[in-house]
Tab-separated table of C-alpha atoms in Angstrom:
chain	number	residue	atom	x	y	z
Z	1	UNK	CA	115.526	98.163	97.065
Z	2	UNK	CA	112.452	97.320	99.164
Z	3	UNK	CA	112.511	97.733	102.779
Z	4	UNK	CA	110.100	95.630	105.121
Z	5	UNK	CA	109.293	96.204	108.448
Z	6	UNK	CA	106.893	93.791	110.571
Z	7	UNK	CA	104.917	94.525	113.183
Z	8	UNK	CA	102.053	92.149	115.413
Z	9	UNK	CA	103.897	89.423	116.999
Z	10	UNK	CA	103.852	89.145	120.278
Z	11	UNK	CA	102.737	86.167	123.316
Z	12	UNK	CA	99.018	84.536	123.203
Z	13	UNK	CA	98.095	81.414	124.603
Z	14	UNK	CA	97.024	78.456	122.416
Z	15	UNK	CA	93.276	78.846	120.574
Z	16	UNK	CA	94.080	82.349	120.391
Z	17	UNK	CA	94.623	84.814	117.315
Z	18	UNK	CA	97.318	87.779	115.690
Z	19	UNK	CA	97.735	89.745	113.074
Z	20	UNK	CA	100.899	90.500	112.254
Z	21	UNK	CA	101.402	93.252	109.568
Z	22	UNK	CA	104.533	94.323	107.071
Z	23	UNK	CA	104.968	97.755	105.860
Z	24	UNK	CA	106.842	97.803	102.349
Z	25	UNK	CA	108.326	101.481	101.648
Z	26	UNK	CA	110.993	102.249	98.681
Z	27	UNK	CA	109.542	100.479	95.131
Z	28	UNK	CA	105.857	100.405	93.693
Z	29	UNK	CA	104.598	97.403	96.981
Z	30	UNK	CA	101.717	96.404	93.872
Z	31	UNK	CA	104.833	95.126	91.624
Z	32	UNK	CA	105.889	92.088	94.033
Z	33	UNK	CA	104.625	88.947	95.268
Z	34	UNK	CA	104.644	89.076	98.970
Z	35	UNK	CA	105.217	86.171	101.694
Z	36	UNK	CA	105.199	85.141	105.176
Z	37	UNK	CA	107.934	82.880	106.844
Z	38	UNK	CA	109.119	81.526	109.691
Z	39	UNK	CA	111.988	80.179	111.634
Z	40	UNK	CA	111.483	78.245	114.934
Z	41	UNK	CA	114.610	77.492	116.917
Z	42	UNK	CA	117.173	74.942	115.411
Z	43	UNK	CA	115.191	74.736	112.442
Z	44	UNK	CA	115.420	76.246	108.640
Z	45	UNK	CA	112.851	78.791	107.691
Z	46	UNK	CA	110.384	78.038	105.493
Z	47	UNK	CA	107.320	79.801	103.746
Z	48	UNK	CA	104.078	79.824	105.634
Z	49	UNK	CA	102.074	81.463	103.104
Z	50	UNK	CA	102.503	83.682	99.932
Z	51	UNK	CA	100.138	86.196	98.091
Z	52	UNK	CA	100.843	87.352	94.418
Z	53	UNK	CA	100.966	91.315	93.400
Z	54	UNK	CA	97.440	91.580	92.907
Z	55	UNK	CA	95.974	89.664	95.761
Z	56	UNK	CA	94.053	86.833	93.434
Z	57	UNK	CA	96.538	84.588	93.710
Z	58	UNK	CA	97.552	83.044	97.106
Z	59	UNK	CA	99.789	79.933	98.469
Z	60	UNK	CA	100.088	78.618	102.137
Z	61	UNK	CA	101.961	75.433	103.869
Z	62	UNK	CA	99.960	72.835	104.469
Z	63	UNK	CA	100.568	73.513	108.127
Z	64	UNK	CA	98.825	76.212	108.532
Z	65	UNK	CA	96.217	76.078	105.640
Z	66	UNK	CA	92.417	76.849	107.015
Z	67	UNK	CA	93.681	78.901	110.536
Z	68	UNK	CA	96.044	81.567	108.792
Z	69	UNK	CA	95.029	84.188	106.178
Z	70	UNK	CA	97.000	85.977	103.745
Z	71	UNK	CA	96.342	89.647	102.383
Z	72	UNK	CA	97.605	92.844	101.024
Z	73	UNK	CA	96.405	96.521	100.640
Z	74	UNK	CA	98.232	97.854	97.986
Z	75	UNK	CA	96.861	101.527	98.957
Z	76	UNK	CA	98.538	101.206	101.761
Z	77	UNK	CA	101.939	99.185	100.818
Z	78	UNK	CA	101.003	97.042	103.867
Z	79	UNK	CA	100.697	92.917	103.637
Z	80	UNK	CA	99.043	90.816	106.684
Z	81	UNK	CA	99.000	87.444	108.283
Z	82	UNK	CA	96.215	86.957	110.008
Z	83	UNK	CA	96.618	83.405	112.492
Z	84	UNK	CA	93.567	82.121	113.981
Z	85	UNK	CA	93.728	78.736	116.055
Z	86	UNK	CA	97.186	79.126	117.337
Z	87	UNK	CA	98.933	76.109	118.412
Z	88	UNK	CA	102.125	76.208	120.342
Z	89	UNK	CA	104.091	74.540	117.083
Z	90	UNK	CA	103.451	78.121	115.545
Z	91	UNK	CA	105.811	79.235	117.906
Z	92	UNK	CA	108.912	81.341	115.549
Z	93	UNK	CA	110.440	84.338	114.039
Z	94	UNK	CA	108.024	85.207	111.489
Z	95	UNK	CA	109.785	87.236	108.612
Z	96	UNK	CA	108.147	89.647	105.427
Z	97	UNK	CA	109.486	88.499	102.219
Z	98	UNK	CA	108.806	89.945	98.765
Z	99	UNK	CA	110.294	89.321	95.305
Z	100	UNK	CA	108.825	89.949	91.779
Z	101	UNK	CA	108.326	86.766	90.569
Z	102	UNK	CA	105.143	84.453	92.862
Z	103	UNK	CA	107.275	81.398	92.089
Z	104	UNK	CA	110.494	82.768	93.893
Z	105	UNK	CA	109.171	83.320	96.994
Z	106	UNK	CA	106.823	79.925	97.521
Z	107	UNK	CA	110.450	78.079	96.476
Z	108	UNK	CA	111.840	80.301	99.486
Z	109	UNK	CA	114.351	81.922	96.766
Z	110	UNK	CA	112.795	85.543	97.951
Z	111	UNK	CA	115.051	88.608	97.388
Z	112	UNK	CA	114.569	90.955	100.075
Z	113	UNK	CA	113.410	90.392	103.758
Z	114	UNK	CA	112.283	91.912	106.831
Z	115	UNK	CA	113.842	92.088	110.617
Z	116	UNK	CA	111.486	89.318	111.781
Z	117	UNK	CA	108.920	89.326	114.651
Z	118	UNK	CA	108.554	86.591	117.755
Z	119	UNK	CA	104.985	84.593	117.933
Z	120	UNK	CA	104.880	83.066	121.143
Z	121	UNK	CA	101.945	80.179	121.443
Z	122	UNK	CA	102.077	79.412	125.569
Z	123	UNK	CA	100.050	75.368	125.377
């Protein structure tokens, strides 16, 4: 079992930046692939970006590609999503993902999940 807890969301108006951060405890964090999604209101959740066990490899939605930054520290069994430019469409839940195989969680097929935290983009 993995356990994920996020942390970092919060309001900020549009233009302006987070960092949200997810805290892995209970297997070795440097074995999975790691992810960032998000659910908005009456819509499905889907994967914003996605970083593999070592770091090298990373993945993000075309959405958000150039404004949002994926990373892990595996010292520190901590993953982050850093959002730059925020735009009002950013607005959702954003949930930690992780799952040992990269392709599982780009293909949203991730096994275990996080709580969730609320970004709030006020236009």
């Amino acid at each position: 079992q993995v356990q994920l807890v996020e942390s970092g969301g919060g309001l900020v108006q549009a233009g302006g930046s987070l960092r949200l951060s997810c805290a892995a405890s209970g297997r070795t964090f440097s074995n999975y692939a790691m992810g960032w999604f998000r659910q908005a209101p009456g819509k499905e959740r889907d994967v914003v970006a996605a970083i593999n066990y070592s770091g090298r490899s990373t993945y993000y939605a075309d959405s958000v590609k150039g404004r949002f930054t994926i990373s892990r520290g595996n010292a520190k069994n901590t993953m982050y999503l850093q959002m730059n430019s925020l735009k009002p469409e950013d607005t959702a839940v954003y949930y930690c993902a992780a799952d040992g195989a990269f392709s599982r969680v780009i293909t949203n097929a991730t096994g275990y999940w996080g709580q969730g935290t609320q970004v709030t983009v006020s236009s």
